[in-house]
Coordinates of C-alpha atoms in Angstrom, one line a residue:
M1 CA 35.1 -55.2 37.0
K2 CA 32.9 -55.2 34.1
N3 CA 31.1 -51.5 35.3
K4 CA 35.2 -49.8 36.4
F5 CA 35.9 -51.1 32.8
R6 CA 33.1 -49.8 30.6
I7 CA 33.6 -46.0 33.0
L8 CA 37.0 -46.3 32.4
K9 CA 36.6 -47.1 28.7
I10 CA 33.8 -43.8 28.5
L11 CA 36.6 -41.6 29.5
I12 CA 39.7 -43.1 27.2
T13 CA 36.9 -41.9 24.4
V14 CA 35.7 -38.8 25.9
I15 CA 39.2 -37.7 26.3
I16 CA 40.2 -38.4 22.9
F17 CA 37.0 -36.5 21.5
G18 CA 38.5 -33.4 23.2
F19 CA 41.6 -33.8 22.0
L20 CA 40.6 -33.9 18.7
L21 CA 38.4 -31.5 18.8
S22 CA 40.4 -28.8 20.3
F23 CA 42.7 -29.4 17.8
S24 CA 40.8 -29.3 15.3
L25 CA 39.2 -26.0 16.4
K26 CA 43.0 -24.9 16.8
R27 CA 43.5 -25.6 13.0
F28 CA 40.4 -23.9 12.3
N29 CA 41.1 -20.7 14.2
D30 CA 44.5 -20.4 12.7
K31 CA 42.9 -21.2 9.2
P32 CA 43.0 -17.9 7.0
M33 CA 39.5 -16.1 6.1
E34 CA 39.7 -17.2 2.5
K35 CA 36.8 -16.0 1.3
V36 CA 34.0 -13.1 2.5
T37 CA 30.5 -13.3 0.8
V38 CA 28.0 -10.4 1.1
K39 CA 24.5 -11.2 0.1
L40 CA 21.7 -8.4 0.0
T41 CA 18.6 -9.9 0.9
Q42 CA 16.0 -9.1 -2.8
T43 CA 12.9 -6.7 -2.0
K44 CA 10.1 -6.0 -3.4
N45 CA 11.9 -2.8 -5.0
R46 CA 15.1 -3.1 -5.8
V47 CA 17.6 -0.6 -3.6
Y48 CA 21.7 0.0 -3.9
F49 CA 22.2 1.9 -0.8
I50 CA 25.2 -0.7 0.1
D51 CA 27.7 -1.5 -1.8
E52 CA 29.6 -4.6 -1.5
K53 CA 33.1 -3.5 -2.0
D54 CA 31.7 -0.7 1.5
V55 CA 31.2 -4.2 3.7
K56 CA 34.4 -5.7 2.8
D57 CA 36.1 -3.1 3.8
L58 CA 34.1 -3.1 7.4
V59 CA 35.3 -6.7 7.7
K60 CA 39.0 -6.0 7.1
K61 CA 38.8 -3.3 9.9
S62 CA 37.2 -5.4 12.4
N63 CA 39.5 -8.8 11.3
P64 CA 43.4 -6.6 10.3
T65 CA 44.8 -10.4 11.1
K66 CA 42.5 -12.1 8.9
R67 CA 42.5 -15.2 10.9
V68 CA 39.4 -17.2 11.3
G69 CA 39.6 -16.8 14.9
D70 CA 39.8 -13.7 15.2
I71 CA 36.7 -12.7 13.9
N72 CA 34.5 -11.4 16.9
I73 CA 31.0 -12.4 15.1
P74 CA 28.4 -10.3 17.3
E75 CA 30.5 -7.3 17.5
L76 CA 30.5 -7.3 13.4
E77 CA 27.0 -8.0 13.6
K78 CA 26.2 -4.6 15.3
K79 CA 28.3 -2.3 13.6
L80 CA 26.4 -3.3 10.4
N81 CA 23.1 -3.1 11.9
Q82 CA 24.1 0.2 12.7
L83 CA 24.4 1.6 9.2
P84 CA 22.0 4.1 9.0
A85 CA 20.8 2.2 5.2
V86 CA 20.5 -1.6 6.9
D87 CA 17.7 -2.7 8.7
S88 CA 18.6 -6.2 9.5
A89 CA 22.3 -8.0 9.5
N90 CA 23.0 -11.9 9.9
V91 CA 26.7 -13.0 10.6
Y92 CA 27.7 -17.0 10.6
L93 CA 30.5 -18.9 9.4
N94 CA 31.6 -22.2 7.1
L95 CA 33.4 -25.3 8.1
N96 CA 35.3 -24.3 5.4
G97 CA 36.5 -21.1 7.1
N98 CA 34.2 -18.7 4.3
L99 CA 32.3 -15.6 6.5
N100 CA 28.8 -15.3 4.9
L101 CA 27.0 -11.5 5.4
D102 CA 23.2 -11.1 4.9
I103 CA 22.0 -8.0 5.1
K104 CA 18.6 -6.5 4.4
Q105 CA 18.4 -3.1 3.2
R106 CA 15.8 0.1 4.0
V107 CA 13.3 0.7 1.5
P108 CA 11.8 3.8 1.6
A109 CA 8.4 4.7 1.8
F110 CA 8.6 8.1 0.7
R111 CA 11.2 11.1 0.5
L112 CA 10.6 14.2 3.2
N113 CA 11.9 17.6 3.3
K114 CA 11.8 19.3 6.8
D115 CA 13.7 21.9 8.3
D116 CA 16.0 22.1 5.2
R117 CA 17.5 18.9 5.9
D118 CA 16.5 15.7 3.1
F119 CA 16.3 12.2 3.9
Y120 CA 14.2 9.4 3.5
V121 CA 11.6 7.0 5.9
D122 CA 10.8 3.9 5.3
E123 CA 7.5 1.7 6.0
K124 CA 8.2 1.5 10.2
G125 CA 9.1 5.0 10.2
V126 CA 12.4 5.3 10.5
E127 CA 14.8 7.9 9.0
F128 CA 17.8 7.6 7.3
P129 CA 20.0 10.1 4.6
T130 CA 20.4 10.1 1.7
S131 CA 23.0 8.5 -0.5
K132 CA 25.7 10.6 -2.8
N133 CA 25.7 7.1 -5.0
Y134 CA 22.6 6.2 -5.4
S135 CA 19.1 8.0 -5.3
F136 CA 16.0 6.1 -5.0
P137 CA 12.0 7.3 -7.2
C138 CA 9.5 7.5 -4.4
M139 CA 6.9 10.1 -3.1
L140 CA 8.6 13.5 -2.3
V141 CA 6.8 15.2 0.8
M142 CA 7.1 18.7 2.5
G143 CA 6.6 20.9 5.2
N144 CA 6.4 20.0 9.4
V145 CA 5.7 16.8 9.6
K146 CA 5.3 14.9 12.8
K147 CA 7.3 11.6 13.3
S148 CA 4.3 10.3 14.7
E149 CA 2.5 11.0 11.3
Y150 CA 5.4 9.1 9.5
V151 CA 3.4 5.7 9.5
K152 CA 0.3 7.2 8.5
L153 CA 2.0 8.6 6.0
A154 CA 3.6 5.5 4.8
E155 CA 0.7 3.8 4.4
L156 CA -1.3 7.1 2.3
V157 CA 2.2 6.7 -0.2
S158 CA 2.0 3.2 -0.6
K159 CA -2.2 3.6 -1.3
I160 CA -1.5 5.8 -3.7
D161 CA 1.8 3.7 -5.9
R162 CA -1.1 0.7 -5.8
D163 CA -3.7 3.0 -7.2
D164 CA -3.2 3.2 -11.0
F165 CA -5.5 6.7 -10.8
S166 CA -3.8 8.1 -7.9
K167 CA -0.2 7.1 -8.8
K168 CA -0.9 8.9 -12.4
Y169 CA -2.3 12.1 -10.9
F170 CA -0.5 12.7 -7.4
I171 CA 3.3 13.5 -7.4
G172 CA 4.0 14.7 -4.3
I173 CA 2.6 15.6 -1.0
A174 CA 2.9 18.8 1.2
K175 CA 1.9 19.9 4.7
K176 CA 0.8 23.4 5.2
N177 CA -1.0 24.9 8.1
G178 CA -1.8 21.7 9.5
N179 CA -3.0 20.4 6.3
Y180 CA -1.9 18.1 3.8
E181 CA -1.9 18.8 0.6
L182 CA -1.7 16.1 -2.9
L183 CA 0.1 17.5 -5.9
T184 CA -0.9 16.6 -9.2
S185 CA 0.8 16.1 -12.2
E186 CA -1.0 18.7 -13.7
G187 CA 0.6 21.2 -11.7
Y188 CA -2.4 23.4 -12.1
F189 CA -4.4 22.6 -9.1
K190 CA -4.0 21.1 -5.5
V191 CA -5.7 18.5 -4.0
E192 CA -6.4 19.1 0.0
I193 CA -7.3 16.4 2.0
G194 CA -7.3 17.9 5.8
D195 CA -5.7 15.4 8.2
L196 CA -4.3 11.4 7.1
E197 CA -7.9 9.7 8.2
K198 CA -10.5 8.3 6.0
I199 CA -7.8 8.2 3.1
D200 CA -9.6 5.7 0.7
L201 CA -12.9 7.7 1.0
K202 CA -11.3 11.0 -0.2
V203 CA -9.3 9.4 -2.9
K204 CA -12.4 7.8 -4.2
G205 CA -14.5 11.2 -3.8
F206 CA -11.2 12.8 -5.7
K207 CA -11.7 10.0 -8.7
A208 CA -15.7 10.6 -8.9
F209 CA -15.2 14.6 -9.2
V210 CA -12.4 14.0 -12.3
E211 CA -14.7 11.5 -13.9
K212 CA -17.5 12.6 -13.8
F213 CA -16.7 16.5 -13.9
L214 CA -13.1 17.1 -14.2
I215 CA -12.9 15.3 -17.1
F216 CA -15.3 17.8 -19.4
Q217 CA -13.1 21.2 -17.7
D218 CA -10.2 22.4 -18.0
P219 CA -7.9 22.0 -15.6
E220 CA -6.4 25.2 -15.5
K221 CA -9.7 26.7 -14.2
Y222 CA -9.0 25.6 -10.5
N223 CA -6.7 26.4 -7.8
K224 CA -7.4 23.9 -5.1
V225 CA -9.8 21.1 -5.3
S226 CA -10.7 20.1 -1.5
V227 CA -12.6 16.5 0.2
K228 CA -11.3 17.0 3.6
Y229 CA -15.4 17.6 4.2
E230 CA -17.2 14.5 4.7
N231 CA -19.3 14.0 1.6
Q232 CA -18.5 18.0 0.0
I233 CA -16.0 18.7 -3.0
V234 CA -15.1 22.1 -2.5
T235 CA -13.2 23.9 -5.1
T236 CA -11.2 27.5 -5.8
L237 CA -11.0 29.2 -9.0
N238 CA -8.2 30.3 -10.0
P239 CA -8.1 34.1 -10.5
N240 CA -5.6 34.0 -13.6
F241 CA -7.6 32.7 -15.6
K242 CA -9.5 34.4 -18.0
E243 CA -12.3 32.5 -18.4
N244 CA -13.0 33.0 -14.3
D245 CA -12.1 36.8 -14.2
S246 CA -16.1 37.9 -15.0
I247 CA -17.2 34.9 -12.5
I248 CA -14.8 36.5 -9.8
S249 CA -15.8 40.2 -10.3
V250 CA -19.7 39.4 -10.7
G251 CA -18.9 37.2 -7.3
K252 CA -17.5 40.2 -5.5
K253 CA -20.3 42.4 -6.5
E254 CA -23.0 40.1 -5.3
L255 CA -21.4 39.3 -1.9
A256 CA -21.3 43.1 -1.7
K257 CA -25.1 43.9 -2.1
L258 CA -25.8 41.3 1.0
P259 CA -26.9 43.3 4.1
V260 CA -24.7 40.9 6.3
I261 CA -21.0 42.1 4.9
N262 CA -22.5 45.9 5.1
Q263 CA -23.5 45.6 8.9
K264 CA -20.1 44.1 9.3
K265 CA -18.5 47.4 7.3
E266 CA -20.6 49.1 9.5
E267 CA -19.2 47.9 12.4
A268 CA -16.0 47.9 11.4
Q269 CA -15.6 51.9 10.8
K270 CA -17.9 52.2 14.0
K271 CA -14.8 50.4 16.0
A272 CA -12.1 52.5 14.0
L273 CA -13.4 55.7 14.9
T274 CA -11.5 57.2 18.2
P275 CA -14.0 57.9 21.4
Q276 CA -13.1 61.8 20.7
R277 CA -14.4 61.6 17.5
V278 CA -17.9 59.5 18.8
E279 CA -18.1 62.5 20.9
A280 CA -17.9 64.9 18.6
K281 CA -20.3 63.8 16.4
K282 CA -23.1 63.0 19.6
E283 CA -22.4 67.0 19.8
T284 CA -23.1 67.7 16.3
R285 CA -26.5 65.6 16.2
K286 CA -27.5 67.0 20.0
E287 CA -26.8 70.9 18.7
K288 CA -29.1 70.6 15.3
P289 CA -32.5 70.7 17.2
K290 CA -31.7 73.6 19.1
V291 CA -31.1 75.3 16.1
T292 CA -34.8 74.6 14.9
E293 CA -36.0 75.5 17.9
V294 CA -34.6 79.1 17.6
K295 CA -35.8 79.7 14.0
K296 CA -39.5 78.6 15.3
K297 CA -39.6 81.0 18.8
A298 CA -38.2 84.0 16.1
T299 CA -41.2 83.4 13.4
I300 CA -43.5 83.1 16.7
K301 CA -42.5 86.7 17.8
P302 CA -43.5 88.8 14.8
K303 CA -44.9 91.9 16.6
S304 CA -43.6 92.4 20.1
E305 CA -40.5 91.0 21.9
E306 CA -42.3 91.2 25.6
S307 CA -44.9 88.3 24.4
K308 CA -43.7 85.2 26.0
P309 CA -42.9 82.1 24.1
K310 CA -45.9 80.3 25.2
V311 CA -48.1 81.7 22.5
T312 CA -48.6 79.3 19.8
P313 CA -48.3 80.4 16.3
R314 CA -52.2 79.0 15.8
K315 CA -54.3 81.7 18.4
E316 CA -51.8 84.7 16.9
I317 CA -53.6 83.3 13.2
V318 CA -57.0 83.5 14.9
K319 CA -56.9 86.7 16.2
P320 CA -56.4 89.2 13.4
K321 CA -59.2 87.3 11.9
V322 CA -61.4 89.1 14.6
V323 CA -60.6 92.4 14.5
E324 CA -60.6 92.4 10.7
K325 CA -64.7 91.5 10.7
K326 CA -65.3 95.0 13.5
P327 CA -64.4 98.0 10.9
A328 CA -67.1 95.9 8.6
V329 CA -69.6 96.0 11.1
T330 CA -69.2 100.2 12.0
P331 CA -69.4 101.3 8.3
K332 CA -73.1 99.8 8.0
K333 CA -74.2 102.2 11.5
V334 CA -72.7 105.6 10.4
E335 CA -74.5 105.5 6.5
S336 CA -77.7 105.0 8.1
K337 CA -78.0 107.7 10.5
P338 CA -78.1 110.7 8.4
K339 CA -80.3 109.3 6.0
A340 CA -83.1 109.7 9.1
K341 CA -81.6 113.6 10.3
V342 CA -82.6 114.6 5.7
K343 CA -86.7 113.3 6.6
I344 CA -86.8 115.8 9.1
E345 CA -85.9 118.6 8.0

């Protein structure tokens, strides 16, 4: 009997508790939504892409009856998370019937100008559009940047923002022909870094170049400073700077003297010649020695046309010398004969 009484007592309390709970839930659901609280979570850099008024208008559209029971909290969270400038959203109700919305906004890492479009990218590599009412001050990036490079590019921008030296010099990033260039506040030269690997080492190399060398030079003297090569800094002179005109002209003259360049020029000229011109030149070169041979043969034949060309000019020169000696011998013999005749008489 005692056990039955206990079971009956438990059932009665459960029924009474359920009745009271259903009554309170019904009363709570019929209660009007008195207050909507929008809490924007603070970040390192404050942003104002989302307006509280816009969020409250979204809540009103999702619950036109303004009854607590008609609010679909999961659906409202989904709509808030679909907003491009929202990183995360949390929606919950108090016992008083107040609706609370905790929203965390996206913080841009940089602003990208790509394919005639302008948008923000956060540190997670997520794109979201710019706002008409608010503009966040961040690094401007230009060029055909791939989505796979967003995270590394965001890390580069954060490193520049944390370093006072880099933040003072670099105001933008541009990608040209697969190489990244840092735009300087001076506006006279660019810093070429190549890819996004070993960024710390490249920035340190440029910092050393500025502190030990560039500080004593005119910034207008250079057009580009490249630190993309390991343990090397390559500078390009500005041709529009007056002091560089003489240096550039002298360098061109010295390069023109190099035999390698001259050989390349000759090869280029040979390639530019057509095959017909090459054959014409070869024929002219072959004809020149034939003309000289004919002239030599004409000099060899001074006396007779029937003599053969085999006789060399040296042999013909020797023969007239022998002929000249014979008349010198004959007059001596002729003079001795009359003397003998005179003695006989």
